[in-house]
């Protein structure tokens, strides 16, 4: 039996800034996951991936990332996507401890 | 139609004689070319496959002085490497030439300048920037 | 120290002009992303999890105050005010924008620095002993040769599209601080019958298949160095596997063909290439030796203030005991500045700290700074009389941590906080281990202990050669940490052994604590280090400490 399709979003990094971006339903790139189009149909997801991949002047490394629906839009299933959404853990951005 | 790139830019391929084609996986132990071979053409299946540069260098070291061509997926940014490794010219297809027009290749026609290795390999007093192997 | 010649300056300026054009061509569509990627990588520009990352070379780990200040300026102007020093003697900026990178490279070029070949399938930034030119145990300063190798490998026309990356490290001391056996080529400077030469080691590497290098030539005369290196890379360029990137490194070529077959090919190629080197490299090396001449150290200055401060101030004394290394001049010391304040990100420095280090290097250290593969900064030539003031100034900048070589002096790769390849985080694990052992107050009692953490099997954090290695993995969508024991990065190099199932993120610090408590209970005397104790007893007692008596197999978190 084929596995049921799990929802996805199209994501990439922006060519100019490198920042994490997501594709919206109206074909914009957004930095906010909550605005991303949640793709629940496999064929539609493949199509959106192909369309987004063609936008090579805007995005690099386009792929489908697994998500689940949440009250505030798509929510990451895997911790890697959670990090991509949130940025480095605050302690990993060096607010160097003063003194020692 | 293929396009030939040299230091003076794009030109149609003028070669009509026999060609000795070498694949990038050619065994270096078997790499011996008669000096009177008209044209040796080393294939680049992908620009990321850098074996052709070493094959060219070995051919030159082994005494081949005839015309040497890099053919296939070579990008403009590799033109200087190709020339320094011993190639005389690069053969590309029309699609690549359209995407990377002549100016982008001419940008690296100054391949003799800023050549670290020629400087380190020189025989004291040798002319800097001479093609590799020419100092032998 | 070496300063760029006109040749270097012109080369780097020209290279930056090319990269500026390549960026423009990527933006206008002349270059596809597939074609642009190797070009940006050849210039040190990665695309990471959250942004681009620019990796700048600090060849053989040496830089001067002006260069360090420029790194601070770059961090402030184009990044977010900090940089990350790595195990490969590079600095990484984590937040540059594509269109700013050509300007950043120009700013670097002005002070004789570049990002050339810090990435990509080329010969990478050459690394060396961070105590070079100062260490009491050194045969000769390896940096002139390292600089020669930098010049030879930079922009080498044959070697820009190799099967995979290629790393060279060199040490001038029998006490190997450059991890030479974990590099594609490791060079050990030797003297034999009054002649300088090298032991050439080939085929080491970490990553998913860690291997220690093997000796391919036990004594290579100095004059033959470049043609011999060229022969190795030339042979591998044609012989190395290109069908599978995980099998492309020379360690696999060595493994598949054996050292004898590889040696025969290399020696044959060497015979062929040798005549092409006409001797100019020898003249350049002779000039480089003058460039790296040791600084004029103060003579006859009293060290009494040092002894007095050491006797009077326990904090200063603790710092001296852990952070100083013997200088070849007895009245001087090598100062190792820890970038491992407890709870801070290993290897990170803020722009203010970089500036402070630059000032201090000028005031007390003959304008010489080093970056160690252990992600710390070194001031290699400090008169002992200056140490109390230096220590006070460092402390004021949060740089006075006394923990070099201790359990909190952890190597950690960026892991999933930054790295696109990561399978788990490494930084928070390092932070928690450091703060935990600080709280326990056990660091001095534990003594020398190297913990090294990688966030995936690529092993950028050197976990294979950590006394305790920690590898972060993704097991079914959960961060899981695997422990290896008994690794050694030094001249007695060894790869750590995996001793059991991994630990969840909240279990890894207690697991390390159990290991260390077991060691403290098992050692014969305080002078027996963790590594020595492990070598004497083997893994069993440590397994028991981790998993309980009888090692009853816990279900693997995998
Ligand atoms: C953040 C971006 C980074 C990426 C994408 C990256 C990628 C990689 C990869 C793919 C490998 C495995 C190579 C192989 O086995 O063929 C590797 C190895 C290595 N990297 Fe990194 N790395 C990164 C950061 C770092 C940092 C920050 C350091 C230093 C702290 C570092 C130092 C090393 C070392 C020492 C090795 C192992 C030695 C070897 O076998 O080559 N890397 N890296
Ligand atoms: S070990 Fe893995 S996670 Fe860490 S920096 Fe290297 S590639 Fe990234």
CSV table of N, CA, C and O in Angstrom, one decimal, chain B residues 6 25 27 60 64 66 68-69 71 87 115-116 122 125 129-130:
chain,number,residue,atom,x,y,z
B,6,UNK,N,39.6,30.7,-28.3
B,6,UNK,CA,41.1,30.9,-28.1
B,6,UNK,C,41.3,32.2,-27.4
B,6,UNK,O,40.3,32.9,-27.1
B,25,UNK,N,38.7,9.5,-18.6
B,25,UNK,CA,39.1,8.4,-17.8
B,25,UNK,C,40.3,7.7,-18.4
B,25,UNK,O,40.6,6.5,-18.0
B,27,UNK,N,43.7,6.1,-19.1
B,27,UNK,CA,44.7,5.6,-18.2
B,27,UNK,C,46.0,6.3,-18.5
B,27,UNK,O,46.5,6.3,-19.6
B,60,UNK,N,51.8,17.1,-22.3
B,60,UNK,CA,52.8,18.1,-22.6
B,60,UNK,C,54.2,17.6,-22.0
B,60,UNK,O,55.2,17.7,-22.7
B,64,UNK,N,54.3,15.8,-26.2
B,64,UNK,CA,53.4,16.2,-27.2
B,64,UNK,C,53.3,17.7,-27.4
B,64,UNK,O,53.0,18.4,-26.5
B,66,UNK,N,51.9,19.1,-30.3
B,66,UNK,CA,50.9,19.5,-31.3
B,66,UNK,C,49.7,20.2,-30.7
B,66,UNK,O,49.6,20.6,-29.5
B,68,UNK,N,46.3,20.9,-29.0
B,68,UNK,CA,45.6,20.2,-27.9
B,68,UNK,C,44.3,21.0,-27.5
B,68,UNK,O,44.3,22.2,-27.3
B,69,UNK,N,43.2,20.3,-27.5
B,69,UNK,CA,41.9,20.9,-27.4
B,69,UNK,C,41.1,20.3,-26.2
B,69,UNK,O,41.1,19.1,-26.1
B,71,UNK,N,37.4,19.8,-24.9
B,71,UNK,CA,36.1,19.8,-25.6
B,71,UNK,C,35.0,19.3,-24.7
B,71,UNK,O,35.1,18.4,-23.9
B,87,UNK,N,46.4,23.2,-22.7
B,87,UNK,CA,45.5,23.3,-23.8
B,87,UNK,C,45.8,24.5,-24.7
B,87,UNK,O,46.1,25.6,-24.1
B,115,UNK,N,50.1,33.9,-12.4
B,115,UNK,CA,50.2,32.5,-12.4
B,115,UNK,C,51.2,32.0,-11.4
B,115,UNK,O,52.4,32.0,-11.6
B,116,UNK,N,50.6,31.6,-10.2
B,116,UNK,CA,51.5,31.2,-9.1
B,116,UNK,C,52.4,30.1,-9.5
B,116,UNK,O,53.6,30.1,-9.2
B,122,UNK,N,59.5,28.0,-12.3
B,122,UNK,CA,60.5,28.5,-13.2
B,122,UNK,C,61.9,28.0,-12.9
B,122,UNK,O,62.2,27.7,-11.8
B,125,UNK,N,65.7,32.5,-14.0
B,125,UNK,CA,66.0,33.3,-15.2
B,125,UNK,C,65.0,32.9,-16.4
B,125,UNK,O,65.0,33.6,-17.4
B,129,UNK,N,55.5,32.9,-16.9
B,129,UNK,CA,54.2,32.8,-17.7
B,129,UNK,C,54.3,32.0,-19.0
B,129,UNK,O,53.4,31.9,-19.7
B,130,UNK,N,55.5,31.4,-19.2
B,130,UNK,CA,55.6,30.5,-20.4
B,130,UNK,C,54.7,29.4,-20.2
B,130,UNK,O,54.4,29.0,-19.1
